[in-house]
JSON list of C-alpha atoms in Angstrom, two decimals:
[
{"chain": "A", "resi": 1, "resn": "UNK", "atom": "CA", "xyz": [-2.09, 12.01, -8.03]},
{"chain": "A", "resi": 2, "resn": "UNK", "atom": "CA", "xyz": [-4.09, 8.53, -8.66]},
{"chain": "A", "resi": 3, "resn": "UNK", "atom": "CA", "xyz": [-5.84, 7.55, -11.27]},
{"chain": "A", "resi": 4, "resn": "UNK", "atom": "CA", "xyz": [-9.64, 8.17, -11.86]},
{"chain": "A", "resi": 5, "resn": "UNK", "atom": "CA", "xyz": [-11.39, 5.16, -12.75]},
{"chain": "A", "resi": 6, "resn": "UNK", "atom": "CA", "xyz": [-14.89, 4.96, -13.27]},
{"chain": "A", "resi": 7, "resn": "UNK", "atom": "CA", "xyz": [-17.44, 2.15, -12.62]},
{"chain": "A", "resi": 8, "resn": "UNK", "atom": "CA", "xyz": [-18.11, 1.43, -16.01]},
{"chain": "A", "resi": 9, "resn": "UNK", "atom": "CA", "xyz": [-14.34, 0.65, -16.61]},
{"chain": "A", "resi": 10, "resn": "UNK", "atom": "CA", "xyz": [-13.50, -1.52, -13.73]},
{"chain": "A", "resi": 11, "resn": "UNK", "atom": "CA", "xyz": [-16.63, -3.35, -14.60]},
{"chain": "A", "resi": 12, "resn": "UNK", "atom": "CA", "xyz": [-14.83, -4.41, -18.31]},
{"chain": "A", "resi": 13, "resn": "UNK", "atom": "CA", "xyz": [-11.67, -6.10, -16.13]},
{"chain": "A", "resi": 14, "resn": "UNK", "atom": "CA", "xyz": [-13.13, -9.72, -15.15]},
{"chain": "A", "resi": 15, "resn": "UNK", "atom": "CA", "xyz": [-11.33, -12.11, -16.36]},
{"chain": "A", "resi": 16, "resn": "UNK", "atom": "CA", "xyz": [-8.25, -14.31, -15.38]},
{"chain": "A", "resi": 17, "resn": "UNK", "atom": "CA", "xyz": [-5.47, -12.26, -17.71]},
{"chain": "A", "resi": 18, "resn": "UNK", "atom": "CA", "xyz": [-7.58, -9.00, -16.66]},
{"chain": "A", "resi": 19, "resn": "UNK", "atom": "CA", "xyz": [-9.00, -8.93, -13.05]},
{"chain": "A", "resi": 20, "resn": "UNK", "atom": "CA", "xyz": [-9.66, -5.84, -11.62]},
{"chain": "A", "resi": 21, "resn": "UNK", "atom": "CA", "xyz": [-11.40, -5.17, -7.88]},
{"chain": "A", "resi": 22, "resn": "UNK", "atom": "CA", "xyz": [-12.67, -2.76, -5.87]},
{"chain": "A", "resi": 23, "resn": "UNK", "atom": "CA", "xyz": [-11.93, -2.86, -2.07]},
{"chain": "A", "resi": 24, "resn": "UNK", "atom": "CA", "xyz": [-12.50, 0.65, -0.09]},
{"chain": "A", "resi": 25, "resn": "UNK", "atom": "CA", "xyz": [-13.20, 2.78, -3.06]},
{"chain": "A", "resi": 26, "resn": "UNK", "atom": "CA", "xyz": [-9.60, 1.49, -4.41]},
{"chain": "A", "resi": 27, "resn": "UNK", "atom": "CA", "xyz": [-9.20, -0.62, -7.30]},
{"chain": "A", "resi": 28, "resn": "UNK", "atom": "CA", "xyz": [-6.14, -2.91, -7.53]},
{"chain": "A", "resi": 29, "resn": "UNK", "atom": "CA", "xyz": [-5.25, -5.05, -10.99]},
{"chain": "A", "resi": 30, "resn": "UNK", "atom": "CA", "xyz": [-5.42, -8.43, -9.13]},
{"chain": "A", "resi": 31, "resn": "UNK", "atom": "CA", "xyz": [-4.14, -10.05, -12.74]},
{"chain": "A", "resi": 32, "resn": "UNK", "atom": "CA", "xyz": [-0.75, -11.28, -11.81]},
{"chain": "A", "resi": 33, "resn": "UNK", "atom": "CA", "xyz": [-2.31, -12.27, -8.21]},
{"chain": "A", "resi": 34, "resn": "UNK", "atom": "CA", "xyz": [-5.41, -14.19, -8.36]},
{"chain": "A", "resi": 35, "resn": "UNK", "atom": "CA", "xyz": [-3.51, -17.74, -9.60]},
{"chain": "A", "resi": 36, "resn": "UNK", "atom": "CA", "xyz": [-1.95, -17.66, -6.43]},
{"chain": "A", "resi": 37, "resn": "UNK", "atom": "CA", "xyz": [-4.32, -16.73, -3.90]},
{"chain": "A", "resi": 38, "resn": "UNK", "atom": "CA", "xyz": [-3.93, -18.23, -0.52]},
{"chain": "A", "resi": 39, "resn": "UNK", "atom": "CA", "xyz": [-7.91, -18.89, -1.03]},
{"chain": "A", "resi": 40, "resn": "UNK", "atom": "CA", "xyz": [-7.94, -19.76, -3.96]},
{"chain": "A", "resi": 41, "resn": "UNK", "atom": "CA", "xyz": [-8.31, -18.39, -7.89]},
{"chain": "A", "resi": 42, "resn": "UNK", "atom": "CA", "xyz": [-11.98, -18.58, -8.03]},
{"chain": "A", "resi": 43, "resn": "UNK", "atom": "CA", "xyz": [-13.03, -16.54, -5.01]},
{"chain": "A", "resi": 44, "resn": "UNK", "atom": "CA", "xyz": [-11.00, -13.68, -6.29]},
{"chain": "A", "resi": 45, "resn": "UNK", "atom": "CA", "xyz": [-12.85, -14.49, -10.25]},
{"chain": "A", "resi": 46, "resn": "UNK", "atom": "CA", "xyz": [-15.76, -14.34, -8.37]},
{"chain": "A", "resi": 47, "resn": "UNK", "atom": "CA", "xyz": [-15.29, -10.65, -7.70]},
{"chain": "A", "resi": 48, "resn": "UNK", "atom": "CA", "xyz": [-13.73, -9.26, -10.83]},
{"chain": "A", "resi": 49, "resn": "UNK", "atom": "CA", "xyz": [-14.93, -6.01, -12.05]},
{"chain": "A", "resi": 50, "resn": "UNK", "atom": "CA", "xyz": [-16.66, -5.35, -8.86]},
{"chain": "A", "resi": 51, "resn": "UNK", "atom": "CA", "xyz": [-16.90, -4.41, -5.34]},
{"chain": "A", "resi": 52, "resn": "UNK", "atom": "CA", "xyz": [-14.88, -6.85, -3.20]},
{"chain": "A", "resi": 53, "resn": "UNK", "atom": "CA", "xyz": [-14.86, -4.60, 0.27]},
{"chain": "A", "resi": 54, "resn": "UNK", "atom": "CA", "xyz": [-17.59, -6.53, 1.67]},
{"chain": "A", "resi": 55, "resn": "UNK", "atom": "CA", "xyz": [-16.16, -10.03, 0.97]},
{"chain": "A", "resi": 56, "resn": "UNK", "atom": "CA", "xyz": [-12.70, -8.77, 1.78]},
{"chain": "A", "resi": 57, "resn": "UNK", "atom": "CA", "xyz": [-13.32, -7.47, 4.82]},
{"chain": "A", "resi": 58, "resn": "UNK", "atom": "CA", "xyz": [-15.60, -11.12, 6.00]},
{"chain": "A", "resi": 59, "resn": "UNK", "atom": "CA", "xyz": [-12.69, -13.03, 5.49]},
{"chain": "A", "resi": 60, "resn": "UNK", "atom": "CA", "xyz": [-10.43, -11.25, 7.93]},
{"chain": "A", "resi": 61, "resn": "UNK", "atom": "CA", "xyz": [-7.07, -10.68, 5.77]},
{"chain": "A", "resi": 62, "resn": "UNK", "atom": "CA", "xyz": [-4.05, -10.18, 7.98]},
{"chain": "A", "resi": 63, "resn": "UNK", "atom": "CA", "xyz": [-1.87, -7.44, 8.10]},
{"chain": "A", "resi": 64, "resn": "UNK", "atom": "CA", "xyz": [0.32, -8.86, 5.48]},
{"chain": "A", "resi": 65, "resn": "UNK", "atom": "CA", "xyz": [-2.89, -9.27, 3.00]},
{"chain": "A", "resi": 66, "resn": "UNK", "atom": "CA", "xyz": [-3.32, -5.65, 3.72]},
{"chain": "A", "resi": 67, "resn": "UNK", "atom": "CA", "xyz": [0.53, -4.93, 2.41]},
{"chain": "A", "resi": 68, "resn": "UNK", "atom": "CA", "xyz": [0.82, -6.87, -0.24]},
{"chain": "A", "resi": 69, "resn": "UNK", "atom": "CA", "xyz": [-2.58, -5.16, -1.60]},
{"chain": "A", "resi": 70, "resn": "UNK", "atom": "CA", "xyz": [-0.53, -2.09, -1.93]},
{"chain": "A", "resi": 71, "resn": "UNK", "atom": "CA", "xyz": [1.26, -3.31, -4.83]},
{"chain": "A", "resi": 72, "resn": "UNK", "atom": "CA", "xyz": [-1.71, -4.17, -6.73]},
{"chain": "A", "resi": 73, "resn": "UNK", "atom": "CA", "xyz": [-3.91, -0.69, -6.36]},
{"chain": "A", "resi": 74, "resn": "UNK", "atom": "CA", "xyz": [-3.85, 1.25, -9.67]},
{"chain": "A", "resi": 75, "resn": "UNK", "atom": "CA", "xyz": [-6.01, 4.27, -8.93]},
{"chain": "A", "resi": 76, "resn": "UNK", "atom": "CA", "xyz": [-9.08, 5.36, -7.09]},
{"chain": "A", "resi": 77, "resn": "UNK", "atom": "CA", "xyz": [-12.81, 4.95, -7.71]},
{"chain": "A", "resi": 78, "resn": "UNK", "atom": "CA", "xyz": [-14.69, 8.34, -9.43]},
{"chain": "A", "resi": 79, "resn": "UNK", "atom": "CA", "xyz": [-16.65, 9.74, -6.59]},
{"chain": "A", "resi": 80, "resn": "UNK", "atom": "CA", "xyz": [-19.65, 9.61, -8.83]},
{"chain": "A", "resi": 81, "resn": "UNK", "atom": "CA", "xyz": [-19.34, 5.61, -8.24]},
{"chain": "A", "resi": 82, "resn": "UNK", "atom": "CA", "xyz": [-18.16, 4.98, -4.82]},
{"chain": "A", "resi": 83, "resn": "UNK", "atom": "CA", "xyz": [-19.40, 2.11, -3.49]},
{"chain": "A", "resi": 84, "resn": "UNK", "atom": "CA", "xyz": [-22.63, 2.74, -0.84]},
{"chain": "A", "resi": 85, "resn": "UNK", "atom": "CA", "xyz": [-22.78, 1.28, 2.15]},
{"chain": "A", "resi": 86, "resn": "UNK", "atom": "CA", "xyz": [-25.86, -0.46, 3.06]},
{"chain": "A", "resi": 87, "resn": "UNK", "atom": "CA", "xyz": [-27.80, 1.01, 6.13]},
{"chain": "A", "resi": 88, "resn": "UNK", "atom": "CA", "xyz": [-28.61, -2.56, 7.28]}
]
C-alpha cells in the first residue's frame, strides 16, 4: 500500500537537498533528480512542494520521462488534497 501524504507535508519539501512534487495526485522526492534535469535545476525548484501536473504535462515529457518518474514517486496525495482541476 502507498504512502499517505498530505498537502501540508509536501508543501515543507522545497528545497534543493529536499524537493518534493506533485504530478497526477502522486508525489515523487525529485531530491537526487532536479541537478540533472534535462531542463534544467530551476524549473523543477520552481515547483517544489507543489503541484507540477500542469507544468509537466505543457512540456510534453517522453515516454522515458514518464519511466524514470517511477523511481522517484514515494506515495500518494490524501484525497482530502487532491489537486482540482480547473473547469476553464
Amino acid at each position: 500500500m502507498a504512502k499517505i501524504i498530505t498537502l501540508a507535508e509536501l508543501k515543507k519539501h522545497t528545497g534543493a537537498k529536499d524537493l518534493w512534487i506533485a504530478i497526477d495526485n502522486k508525489i515523487y522526492d525529485v531530491s537526487k533528480f532536479a541537478d540533472v534535469h534535462p531542463g534544467g535545476e530551476q524549473v523543477i525548484l520552481e515547483q517544489g512542494g507543489s503541484f507540477a501536473t500542469e507544468v509537466f504535462e505543457d512540456v510534453g515529457h517522453s515516454t522515458d520521462a514518464r519511466e524514470l518518474m517511477k523511481d522517484f514517486y514515494i506515495g500518494d496525495l490524501a484525497e482530502a488534497d487532491h489537486e482540482k482541476k480547473s473547469s476553464k
